XYZ file of C-alpha atoms in Angstrom:
634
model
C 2.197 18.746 -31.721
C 5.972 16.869 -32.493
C 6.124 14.574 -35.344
C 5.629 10.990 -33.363
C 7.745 8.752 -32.299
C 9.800 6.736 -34.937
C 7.496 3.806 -36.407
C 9.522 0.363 -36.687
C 11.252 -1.887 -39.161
C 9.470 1.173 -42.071
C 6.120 -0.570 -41.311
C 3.010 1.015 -42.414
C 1.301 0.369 -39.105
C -0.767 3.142 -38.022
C 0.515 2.317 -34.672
C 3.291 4.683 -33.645
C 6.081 3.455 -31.706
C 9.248 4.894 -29.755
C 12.036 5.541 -31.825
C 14.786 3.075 -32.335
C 18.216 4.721 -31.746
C 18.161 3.550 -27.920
C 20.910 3.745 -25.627
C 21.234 0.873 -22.947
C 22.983 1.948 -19.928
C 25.027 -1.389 -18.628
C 23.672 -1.919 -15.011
C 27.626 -2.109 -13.554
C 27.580 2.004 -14.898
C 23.876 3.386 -13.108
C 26.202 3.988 -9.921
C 29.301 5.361 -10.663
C 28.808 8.829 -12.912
C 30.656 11.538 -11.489
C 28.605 15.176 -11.089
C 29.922 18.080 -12.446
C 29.958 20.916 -10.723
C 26.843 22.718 -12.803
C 24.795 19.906 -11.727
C 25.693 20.105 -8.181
C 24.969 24.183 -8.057
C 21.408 23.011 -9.669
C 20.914 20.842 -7.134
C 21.302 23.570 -4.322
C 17.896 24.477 -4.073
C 16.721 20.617 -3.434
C 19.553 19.956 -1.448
C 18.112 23.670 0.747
C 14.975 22.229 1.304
C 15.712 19.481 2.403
C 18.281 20.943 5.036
C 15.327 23.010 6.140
C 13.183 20.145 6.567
C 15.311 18.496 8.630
C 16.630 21.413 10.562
C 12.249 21.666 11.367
C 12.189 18.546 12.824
C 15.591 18.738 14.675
C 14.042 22.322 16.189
C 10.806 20.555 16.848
C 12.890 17.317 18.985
C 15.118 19.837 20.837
C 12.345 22.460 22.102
C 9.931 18.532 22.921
C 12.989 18.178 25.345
C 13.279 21.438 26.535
C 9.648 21.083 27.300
C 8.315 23.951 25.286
C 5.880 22.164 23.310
C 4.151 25.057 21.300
C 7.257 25.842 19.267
C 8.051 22.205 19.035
C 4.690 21.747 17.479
C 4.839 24.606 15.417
C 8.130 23.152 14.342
C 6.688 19.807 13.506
C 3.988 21.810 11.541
C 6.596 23.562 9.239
C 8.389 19.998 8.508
C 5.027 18.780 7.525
C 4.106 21.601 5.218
C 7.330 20.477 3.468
C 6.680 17.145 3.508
C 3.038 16.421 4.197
C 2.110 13.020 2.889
C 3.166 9.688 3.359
C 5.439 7.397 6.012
C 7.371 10.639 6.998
C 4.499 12.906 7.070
C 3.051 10.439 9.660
C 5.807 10.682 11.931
C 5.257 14.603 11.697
C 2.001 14.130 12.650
C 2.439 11.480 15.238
C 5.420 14.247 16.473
C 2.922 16.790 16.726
C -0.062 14.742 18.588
C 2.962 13.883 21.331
C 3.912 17.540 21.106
C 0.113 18.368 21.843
C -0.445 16.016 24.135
C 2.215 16.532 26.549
C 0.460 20.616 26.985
C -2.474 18.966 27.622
C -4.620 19.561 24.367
C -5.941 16.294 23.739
C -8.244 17.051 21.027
C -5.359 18.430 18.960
C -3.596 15.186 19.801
C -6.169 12.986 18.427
C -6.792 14.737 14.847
C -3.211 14.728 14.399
C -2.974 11.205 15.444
C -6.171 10.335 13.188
C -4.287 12.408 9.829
C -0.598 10.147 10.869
C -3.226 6.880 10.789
C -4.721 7.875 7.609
C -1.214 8.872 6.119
C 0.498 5.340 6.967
C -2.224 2.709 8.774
C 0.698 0.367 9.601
C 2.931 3.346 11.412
C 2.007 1.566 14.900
C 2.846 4.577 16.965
C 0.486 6.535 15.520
C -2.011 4.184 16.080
C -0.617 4.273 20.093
C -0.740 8.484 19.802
C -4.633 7.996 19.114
C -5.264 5.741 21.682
C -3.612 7.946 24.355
C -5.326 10.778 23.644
C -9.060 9.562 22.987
C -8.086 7.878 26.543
C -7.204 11.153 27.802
C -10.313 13.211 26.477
C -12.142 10.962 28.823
C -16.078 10.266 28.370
C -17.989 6.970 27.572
C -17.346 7.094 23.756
C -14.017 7.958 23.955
C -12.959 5.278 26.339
C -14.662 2.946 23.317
C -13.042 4.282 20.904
C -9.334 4.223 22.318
C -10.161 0.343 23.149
C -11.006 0.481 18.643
C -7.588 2.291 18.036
C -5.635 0.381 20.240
C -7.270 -2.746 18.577
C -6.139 -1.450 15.261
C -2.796 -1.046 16.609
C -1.969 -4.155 17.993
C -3.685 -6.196 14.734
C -0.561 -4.237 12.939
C 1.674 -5.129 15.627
C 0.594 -7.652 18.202
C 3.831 -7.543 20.685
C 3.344 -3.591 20.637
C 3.835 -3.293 24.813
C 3.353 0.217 25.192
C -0.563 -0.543 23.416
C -1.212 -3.293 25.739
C -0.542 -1.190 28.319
C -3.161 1.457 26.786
C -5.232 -0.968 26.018
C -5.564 -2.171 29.886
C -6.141 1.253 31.345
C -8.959 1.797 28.515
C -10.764 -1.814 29.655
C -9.987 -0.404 32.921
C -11.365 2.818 32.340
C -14.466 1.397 30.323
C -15.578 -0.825 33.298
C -15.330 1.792 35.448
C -17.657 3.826 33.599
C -20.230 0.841 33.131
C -20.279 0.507 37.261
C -20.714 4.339 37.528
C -23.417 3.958 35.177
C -25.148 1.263 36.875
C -25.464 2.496 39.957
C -26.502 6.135 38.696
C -29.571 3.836 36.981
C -30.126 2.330 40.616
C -30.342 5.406 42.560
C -32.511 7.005 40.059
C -35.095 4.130 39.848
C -34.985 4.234 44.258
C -35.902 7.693 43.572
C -38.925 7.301 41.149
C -41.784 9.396 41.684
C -45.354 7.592 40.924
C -46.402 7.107 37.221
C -48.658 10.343 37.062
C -45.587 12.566 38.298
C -43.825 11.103 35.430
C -46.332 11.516 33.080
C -47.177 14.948 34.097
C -43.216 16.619 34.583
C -41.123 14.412 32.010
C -37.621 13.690 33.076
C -34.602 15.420 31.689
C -33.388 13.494 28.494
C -31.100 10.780 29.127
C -27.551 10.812 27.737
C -27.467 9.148 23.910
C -26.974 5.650 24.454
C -23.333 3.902 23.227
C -22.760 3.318 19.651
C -24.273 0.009 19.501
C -22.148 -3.113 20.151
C -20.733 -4.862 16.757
C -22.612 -8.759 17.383
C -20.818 -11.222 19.544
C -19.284 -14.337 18.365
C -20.901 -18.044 18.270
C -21.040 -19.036 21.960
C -20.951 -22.609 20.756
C -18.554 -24.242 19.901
C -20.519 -26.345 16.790
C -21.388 -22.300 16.034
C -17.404 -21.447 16.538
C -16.324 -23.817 13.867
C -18.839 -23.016 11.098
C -17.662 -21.232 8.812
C -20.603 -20.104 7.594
C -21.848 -18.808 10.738
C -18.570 -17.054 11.475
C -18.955 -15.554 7.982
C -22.666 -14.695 8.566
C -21.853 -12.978 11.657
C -18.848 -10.761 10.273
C -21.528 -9.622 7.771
C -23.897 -8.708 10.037
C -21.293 -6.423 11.788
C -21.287 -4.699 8.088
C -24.551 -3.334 9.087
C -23.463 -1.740 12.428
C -21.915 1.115 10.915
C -22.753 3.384 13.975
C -19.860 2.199 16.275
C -17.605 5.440 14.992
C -14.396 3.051 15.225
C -10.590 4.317 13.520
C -9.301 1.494 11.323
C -9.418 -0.181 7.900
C -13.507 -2.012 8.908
C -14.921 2.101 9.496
C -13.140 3.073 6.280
C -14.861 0.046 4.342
C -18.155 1.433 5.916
C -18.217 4.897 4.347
C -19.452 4.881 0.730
C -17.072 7.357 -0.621
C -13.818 5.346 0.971
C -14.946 1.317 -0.051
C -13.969 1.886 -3.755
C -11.162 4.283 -2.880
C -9.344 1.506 -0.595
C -10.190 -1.483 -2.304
C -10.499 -0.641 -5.947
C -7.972 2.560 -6.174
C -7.313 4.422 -9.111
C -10.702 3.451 -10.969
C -11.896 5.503 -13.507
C -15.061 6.533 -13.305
C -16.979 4.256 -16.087
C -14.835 1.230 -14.190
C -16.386 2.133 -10.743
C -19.595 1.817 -12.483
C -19.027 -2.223 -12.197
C -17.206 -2.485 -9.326
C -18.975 -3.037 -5.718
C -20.371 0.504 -4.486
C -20.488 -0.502 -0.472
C -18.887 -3.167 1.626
C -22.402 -5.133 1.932
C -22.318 -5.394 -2.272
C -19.081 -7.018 -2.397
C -19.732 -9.086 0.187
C -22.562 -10.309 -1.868
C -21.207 -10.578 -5.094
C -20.463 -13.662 -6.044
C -16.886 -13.247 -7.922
C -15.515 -12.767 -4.184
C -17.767 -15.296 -2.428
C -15.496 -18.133 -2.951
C -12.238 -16.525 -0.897
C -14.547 -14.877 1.916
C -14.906 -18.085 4.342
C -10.905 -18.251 4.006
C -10.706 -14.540 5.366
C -12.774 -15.138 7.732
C -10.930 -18.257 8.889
C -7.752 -15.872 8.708
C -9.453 -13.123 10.443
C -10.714 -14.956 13.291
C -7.373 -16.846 13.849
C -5.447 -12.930 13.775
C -8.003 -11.552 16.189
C -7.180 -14.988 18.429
C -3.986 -13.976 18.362
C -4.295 -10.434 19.048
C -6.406 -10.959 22.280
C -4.624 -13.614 23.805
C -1.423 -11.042 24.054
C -3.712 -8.953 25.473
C -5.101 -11.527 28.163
C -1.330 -12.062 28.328
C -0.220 -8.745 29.205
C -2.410 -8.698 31.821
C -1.691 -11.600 33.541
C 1.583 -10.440 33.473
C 0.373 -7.431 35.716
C -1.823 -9.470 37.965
C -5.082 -8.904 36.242
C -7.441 -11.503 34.226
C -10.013 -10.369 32.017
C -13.479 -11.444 32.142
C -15.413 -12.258 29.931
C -17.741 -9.453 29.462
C -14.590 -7.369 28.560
C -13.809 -10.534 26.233
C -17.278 -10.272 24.705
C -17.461 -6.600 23.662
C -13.293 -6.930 22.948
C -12.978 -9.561 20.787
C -15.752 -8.420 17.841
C -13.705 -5.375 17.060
C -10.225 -6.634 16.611
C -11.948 -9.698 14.669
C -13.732 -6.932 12.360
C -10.310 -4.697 11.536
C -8.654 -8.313 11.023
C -11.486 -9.119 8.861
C -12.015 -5.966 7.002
C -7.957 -6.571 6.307
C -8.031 -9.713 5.036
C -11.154 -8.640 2.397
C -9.030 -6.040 1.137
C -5.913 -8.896 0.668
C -8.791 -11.499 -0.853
C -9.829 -8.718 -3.198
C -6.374 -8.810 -4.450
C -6.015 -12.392 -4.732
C -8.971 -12.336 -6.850
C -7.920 -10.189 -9.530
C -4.306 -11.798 -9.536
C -5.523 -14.784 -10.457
C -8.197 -14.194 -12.488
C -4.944 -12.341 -14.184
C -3.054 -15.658 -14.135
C -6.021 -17.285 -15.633
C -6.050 -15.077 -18.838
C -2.235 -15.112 -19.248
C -2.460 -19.408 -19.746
C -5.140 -18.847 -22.681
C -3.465 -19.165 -26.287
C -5.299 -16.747 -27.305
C -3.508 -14.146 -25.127
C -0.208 -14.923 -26.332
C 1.730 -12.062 -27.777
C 2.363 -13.656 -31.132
C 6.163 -12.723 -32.663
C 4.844 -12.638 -36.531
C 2.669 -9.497 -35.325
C 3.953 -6.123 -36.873
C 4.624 -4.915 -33.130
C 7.508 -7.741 -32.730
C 9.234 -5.608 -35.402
C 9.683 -1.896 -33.875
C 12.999 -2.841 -32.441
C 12.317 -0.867 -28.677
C 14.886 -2.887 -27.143
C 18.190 -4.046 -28.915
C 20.011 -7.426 -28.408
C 22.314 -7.212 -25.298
C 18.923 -5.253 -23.156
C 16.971 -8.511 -24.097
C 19.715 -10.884 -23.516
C 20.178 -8.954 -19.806
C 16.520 -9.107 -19.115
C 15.857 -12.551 -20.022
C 19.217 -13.737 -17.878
C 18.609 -14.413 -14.011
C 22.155 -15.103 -13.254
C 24.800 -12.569 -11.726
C 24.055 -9.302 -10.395
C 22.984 -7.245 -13.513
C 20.909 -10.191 -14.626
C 16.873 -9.826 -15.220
C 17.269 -6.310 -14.944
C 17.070 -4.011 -18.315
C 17.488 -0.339 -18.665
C 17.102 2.276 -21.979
C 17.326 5.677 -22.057
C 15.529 8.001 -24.254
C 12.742 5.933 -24.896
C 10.350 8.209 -26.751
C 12.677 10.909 -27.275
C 12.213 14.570 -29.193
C 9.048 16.279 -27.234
C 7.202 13.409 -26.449
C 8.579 13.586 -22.835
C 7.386 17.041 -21.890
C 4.242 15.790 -23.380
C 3.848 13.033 -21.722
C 4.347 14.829 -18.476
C 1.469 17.572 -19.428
C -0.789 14.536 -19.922
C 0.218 13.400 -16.144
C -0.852 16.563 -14.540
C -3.986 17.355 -16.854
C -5.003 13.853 -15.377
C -4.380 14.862 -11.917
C -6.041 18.367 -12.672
C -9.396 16.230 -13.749
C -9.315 14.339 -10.231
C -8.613 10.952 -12.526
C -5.872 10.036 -9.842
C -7.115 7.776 -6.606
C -5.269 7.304 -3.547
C -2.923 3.938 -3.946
C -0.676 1.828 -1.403
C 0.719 4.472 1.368
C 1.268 8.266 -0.291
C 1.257 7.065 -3.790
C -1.647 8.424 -6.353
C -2.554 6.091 -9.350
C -4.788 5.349 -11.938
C -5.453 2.269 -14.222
C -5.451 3.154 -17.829
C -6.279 1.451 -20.979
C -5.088 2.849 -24.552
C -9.229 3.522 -25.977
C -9.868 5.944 -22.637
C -6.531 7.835 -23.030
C -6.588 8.572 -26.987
C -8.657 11.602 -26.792
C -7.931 13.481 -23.660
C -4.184 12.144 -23.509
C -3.104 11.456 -26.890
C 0.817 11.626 -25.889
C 0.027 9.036 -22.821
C -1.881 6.986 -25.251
C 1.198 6.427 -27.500
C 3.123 5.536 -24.254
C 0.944 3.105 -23.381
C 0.317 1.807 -27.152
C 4.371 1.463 -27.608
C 4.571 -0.407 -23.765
C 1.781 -2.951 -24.927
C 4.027 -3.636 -27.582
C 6.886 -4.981 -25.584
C 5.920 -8.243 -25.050
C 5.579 -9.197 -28.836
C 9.162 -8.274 -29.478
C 10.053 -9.886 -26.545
C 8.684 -13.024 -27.433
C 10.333 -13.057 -30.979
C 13.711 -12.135 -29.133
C 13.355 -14.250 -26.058
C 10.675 -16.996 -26.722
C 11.339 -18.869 -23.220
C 9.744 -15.563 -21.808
C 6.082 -16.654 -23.293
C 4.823 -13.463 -22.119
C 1.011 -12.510 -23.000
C -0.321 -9.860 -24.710
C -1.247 -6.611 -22.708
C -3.994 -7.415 -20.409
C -6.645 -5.077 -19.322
C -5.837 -3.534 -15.485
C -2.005 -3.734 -16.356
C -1.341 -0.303 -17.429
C -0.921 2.127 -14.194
C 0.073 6.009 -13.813
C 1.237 6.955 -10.436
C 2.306 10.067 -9.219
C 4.805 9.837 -5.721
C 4.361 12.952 -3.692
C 7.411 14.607 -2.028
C 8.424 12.374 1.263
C 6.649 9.378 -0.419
C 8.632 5.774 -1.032
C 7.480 2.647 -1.989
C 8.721 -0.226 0.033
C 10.428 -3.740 -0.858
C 8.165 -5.952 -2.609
C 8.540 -8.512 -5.434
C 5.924 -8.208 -7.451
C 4.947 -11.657 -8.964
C 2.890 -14.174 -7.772
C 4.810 -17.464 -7.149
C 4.998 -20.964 -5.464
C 1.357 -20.408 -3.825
C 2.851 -16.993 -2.615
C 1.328 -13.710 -3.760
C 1.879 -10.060 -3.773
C -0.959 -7.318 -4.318
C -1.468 -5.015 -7.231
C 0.701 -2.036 -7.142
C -1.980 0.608 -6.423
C -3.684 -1.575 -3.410
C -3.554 -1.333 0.055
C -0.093 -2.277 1.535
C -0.087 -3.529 5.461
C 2.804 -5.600 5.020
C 6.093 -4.305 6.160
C 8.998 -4.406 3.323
C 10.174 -7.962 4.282
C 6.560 -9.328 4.057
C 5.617 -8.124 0.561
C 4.981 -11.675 -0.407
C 2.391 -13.557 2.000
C 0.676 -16.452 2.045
C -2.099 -17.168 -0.426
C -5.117 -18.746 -0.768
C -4.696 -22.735 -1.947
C -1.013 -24.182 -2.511
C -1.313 -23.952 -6.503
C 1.578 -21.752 -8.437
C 0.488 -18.243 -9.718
C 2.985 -16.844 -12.048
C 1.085 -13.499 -13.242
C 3.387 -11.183 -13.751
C 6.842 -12.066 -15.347
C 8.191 -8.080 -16.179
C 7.447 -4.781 -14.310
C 8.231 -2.058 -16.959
C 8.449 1.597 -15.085
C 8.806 4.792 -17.624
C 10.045 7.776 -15.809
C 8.094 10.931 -16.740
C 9.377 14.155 -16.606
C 10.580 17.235 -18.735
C 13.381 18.502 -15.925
C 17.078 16.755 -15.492
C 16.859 14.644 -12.718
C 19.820 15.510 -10.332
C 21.388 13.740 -7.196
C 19.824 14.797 -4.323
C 16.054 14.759 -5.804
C 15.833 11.021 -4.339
C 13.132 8.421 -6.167
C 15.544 6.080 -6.746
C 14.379 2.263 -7.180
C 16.779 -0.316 -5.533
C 16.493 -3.758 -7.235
C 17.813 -7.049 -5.570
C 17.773 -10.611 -6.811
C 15.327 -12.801 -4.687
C 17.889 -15.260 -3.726
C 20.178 -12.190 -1.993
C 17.150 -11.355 0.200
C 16.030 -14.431 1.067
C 18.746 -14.712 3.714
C 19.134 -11.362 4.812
C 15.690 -11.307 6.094
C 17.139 -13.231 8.973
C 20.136 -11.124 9.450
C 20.602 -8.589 12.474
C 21.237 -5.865 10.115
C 19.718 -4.449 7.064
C 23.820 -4.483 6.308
C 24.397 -7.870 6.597
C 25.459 -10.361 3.988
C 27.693 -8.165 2.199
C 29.388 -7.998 -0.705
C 29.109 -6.807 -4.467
C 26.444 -9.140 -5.141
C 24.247 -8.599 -2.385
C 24.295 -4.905 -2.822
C 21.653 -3.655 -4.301
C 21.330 -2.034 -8.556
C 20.046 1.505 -8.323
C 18.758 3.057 -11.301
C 18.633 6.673 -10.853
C 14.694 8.125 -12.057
C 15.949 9.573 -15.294
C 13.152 11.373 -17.565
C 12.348 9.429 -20.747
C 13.999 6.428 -18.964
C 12.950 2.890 -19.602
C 13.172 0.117 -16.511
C 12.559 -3.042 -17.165
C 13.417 -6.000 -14.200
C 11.636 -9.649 -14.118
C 8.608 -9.478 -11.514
C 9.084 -12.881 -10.513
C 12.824 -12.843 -9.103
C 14.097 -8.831 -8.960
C 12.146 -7.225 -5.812
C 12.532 -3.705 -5.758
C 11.795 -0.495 -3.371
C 11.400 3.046 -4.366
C 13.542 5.799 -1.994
C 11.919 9.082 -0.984
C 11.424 11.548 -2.895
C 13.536 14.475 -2.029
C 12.049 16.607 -4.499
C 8.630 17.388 -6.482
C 6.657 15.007 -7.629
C 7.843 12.142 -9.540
C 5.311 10.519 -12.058
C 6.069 6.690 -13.695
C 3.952 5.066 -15.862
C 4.134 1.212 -15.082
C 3.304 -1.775 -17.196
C 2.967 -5.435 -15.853
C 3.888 -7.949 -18.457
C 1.884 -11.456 -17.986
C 2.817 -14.786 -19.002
C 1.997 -18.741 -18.283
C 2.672 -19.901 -15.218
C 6.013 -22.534 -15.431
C 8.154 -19.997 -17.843
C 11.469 -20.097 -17.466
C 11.913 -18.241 -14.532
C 11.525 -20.645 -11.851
C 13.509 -23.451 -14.183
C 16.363 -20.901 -14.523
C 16.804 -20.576 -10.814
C 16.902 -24.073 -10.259
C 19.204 -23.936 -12.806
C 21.638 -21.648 -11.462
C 21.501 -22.871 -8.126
C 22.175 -26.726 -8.993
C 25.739 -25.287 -11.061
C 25.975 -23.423 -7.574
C 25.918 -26.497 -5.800
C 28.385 -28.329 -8.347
């Protein structure tokens, strides 16, 4: 093993930190390096595949239209082998289930429309590909369950026409069925021989009954407005795990996917005190006080969600009664609800973050040894702790660690992987939380990452006191590995004015402009202050290889949320800073105004190690915006 990295300031510290020769790259220069024309012959084979890729799904679009749907599925399938996970492998999929369904194989429709679901649960047409083709299969159950998937479709998207149109011929189709069934049940009690006959020649079994219905809602109104019957009631439905339904509430149900989905990236001794089942965390009282309000929120989405519906068909001269309403309504107010658990669960741990970075005791003193290893020179501190202009709040140093420690690193990554320590995260991305006593043995070169990360805040502090940041908190340490075709999109990562955003690794449902949602109670959260992202990797990262991360000041997107075009707003400052994924790179941008996005990876695998700096809530952030934008007014 490589001598380690440089210790600071000649301390005696057993504590080894990065070494100190560090290069900042000025933000204004991440853009603008020309590429020699080695680098662009490297880059061939990248640049290849993904030709081929797209030239798969071009074939696969062109032989949909000629109508020969075998080779365009078999086209589909070779785009997805290339690119199997995440947002683009969803389309594949959802490519394929069309491609299938249009030749009639409706079975092959629906598993491909299941894997695009469980590849991107907020992709809303593959939600609609489901739906079609459990419609199509025909039989009791699957009329049920394509009224479930279209439910989970228009909770993502309630203005989704094409699944309120599914969603009618499935009620449709469902009460058909039921009158079918009564009448059958009729005719065969007319037909009833005497009790002896049946006693002596049994009947023929009867078909297994339905999956059993999830419970109604209050009929009362008193009932309706409880919340602690509506919150009884959703917890009863926890127990109904027989309805066979697609969506985030079935997921909760199965053991083996609760802890995956709501506490990702766990290690094993961690998932030995977290929640095991759905019914546990329901009962545990750390979560008990934020369940009534998502509830409340659940029952006011599902509201919303079936009163399109209702609308929708009104609009095509049909009302829907109210047994339809009975046996509708449950479901979509279950997927709301088991959405807004998952979102609670985050708000939780956020602020029980905030909570720990206001104690004294947590502050990352500056007369600690670890304020002295110098990481970060002058003009990367003075850039990170400014908010104004462009390039301010945003921090970026190359060859962090430097010598081996790199390729290193990067062995540690995929002997991690290789041990099945990753968990599935937000969309395609794998993660795991780490701490620096689990990682010493069985990752000693990730360990000195993460010990040389925890030390940033102390040196910040001494360098920028307004920052007050906290020492390194337990859950703030991630790894994450982005599979080829996987992005990460916009989010701001703080938690501010009575806003939040969840923890990297959860459970995103919120589309790019929606990272930040409403919160539980209207006080401030400020828990994290500085997303730090190392780059791992031992290979020269070249154009073409994609994994970029786009950063843009809060007060640039603001408005262009309501413009027409992503393109809108233009101009130098709106544009966005792209820092290129750079082995052995350092990225450092403040959480609370810098949101940020991750592009596709064009390539293998990218790894980052991420570390969430806390602080007190009322640092200087917020007072430097107000700041800048009163001298904007002036």
């Amino acid at each position: 093993m490589p001598p380690g990295p440089k210790a600071r300031g000649g301390s005696c510290s057993p504590t080894i930190s990065p070494r100190s020769s560090t290069q900042v790259i000025e933000v204004g220069d991440l853009n603008g390096s020309e590429v020699d024309l080695d680098k662009e012959e490297a880059s061939m084979t990248v640049r290849a595949e993904e030709f081929k890729r797209q030239g798969n799904a071009a074939q696969g679009n062109a032989a949909y239209a000629a109508r020969d749907f075998a080779a365009a599925a078999a086209a589909y399938g070779a785009a997805i082998a290339l690119r199997g996970g995440g947002a683009r492998g969803a389309v594949y999929r959802a490519n394929r289930a069309a491609a299938h369904a249009a030749a009639g194989d409706w079975a092959a429709a629906a598993r491909d429309a299941r894997c695009a679901v469980a590849h991107d649960a907020s992709y809303v047409k593959g939600h609609y590909r489901l739906a079609q083709a459990l419609l199509e299969e025909g039989g009791d159950a699957d009329s049920a369950a394509a009224i479930a998937a279209a439910a989970a479709g228009l909770v993502v998207d309630p203005l989704c026409r094409e699944l309120h149109m599914l969603m009618r011929r499935a009620l449709d189709r469902a009460s058909a069925q039921h009158q079918q069934q009564q009448q059958q049940a009729q005719r065969a009690a007319s037909r009833s021989p005497p009790k002896a006959a049946r006693q002596r020649d049994a009947a023929p079994p009867l078909p297994p009954p339905p999956p059993p219905s999830p419970p109604r809602p209050p009929s009362s109104p008193a009932a309706a407005r409880s919340d602690d019957a509506l919150l009884r009631m959703l917890c009863a439905g926890v127990d109904g795990a027989g309805h066979g339904l697609d969506g985030v509430f079935a997921q909760l149900l199965q053991k083996d996917a609760f802890q995956r989905i709501v506490f990702p990236g766990l290690s094993e001794e961690q998932r030995k005190w977290a929640p095991q089942t759905f019914r546990a965390l329901l009962q545990d009282p750390a979560y008990s006080g934020g369940l009534k309000d998502a509830a409340r929120k659940a029952q006011a989405r599902a509201a919303s969600v079936l009163e399109g519906v209702k609308k929708r068909g009104r609009e095509g001269g049909e009302d829907m009664d109210a047994a339809t309403d009975a046996a509708l309504r449950p479901q979509i107010l279950q997927e709301a609800f088991a959405r807004e658990v998952v979102a609670m669960v985050r708000e939780v741990h956020a602020r029980a973050h905030a909570a720990a970075a206001e104690d004294p005791a947590q502050h990352a003193s500056p007369d600690q040894d670890e304020a002295t290893w110098d990481q970060l020179t002058l003009p990367a501190v003075e850039g990170l702790a400014r908010m104004s202009g462009k390039a301010g709040g945003v921090a970026v140093v190359d060859g962090y660690l430097g010598g081996e420690w790199p390729k290193l690193v990067a062995g540690d990554c995929r002997r991690m992987l290789a041990a099945g320590r990753l968990g599935a995260g937000g969309g395609a991305e794998a993660m795991a939380w780490v701490e620096p006593a689990e990682l010493a043995q069985a990752y000693p070169a990730l360990h000195e990452l993460v010990i040389a990360l925890h030390a940033l805040p102390f040196e910040l502090n001494a360098k920028a006191p307004a920052l007050a940041l906290a020492r390194a908190l337990p859950g703030s340490t991630m790894v994450s590995r982005l599979p080829r075709g996987g992005d990460v999109g916009r989010r701001l990562d703080s938690v501010i004015s009575g806003q939040r955003t969840g923890f990297k690794g959860q459970l995103q449902h919120e589309s790019a402009d929606r990272g930040c949602v409403e919160g539980a109670g209207s006080a401030a959260v400020a828990a994290f202050k500085i997303t730090a992202i190392y780059f791992v990797g031992e290979d020269e990262w070249l154009p073409g290889m994609g994994g970029e991360v786009r950063l843009m000041h809060q007060a640039v997107v603001e408005p262009r949320k309501s413009a027409a075009a992503d393109g809108d707003g233009g101009g130098d400052d709106s544009a966005p800073t792209v820092v290129e994924p750079r082995p052995d790179r350092l990225l450092l941008f403040r959480s609370e105004g810098v949101w940020n996005e991750r592009a596709a990876v064009e390539a293998e695998d990218m790894w980052t190690v991420v570390f969430w700096l806390h602080g007190a809530a009322g640092s200087c952030c917020a007072e430097e915006r107000a700041a800048e934008t009163a001298a904007t007014a002036g």
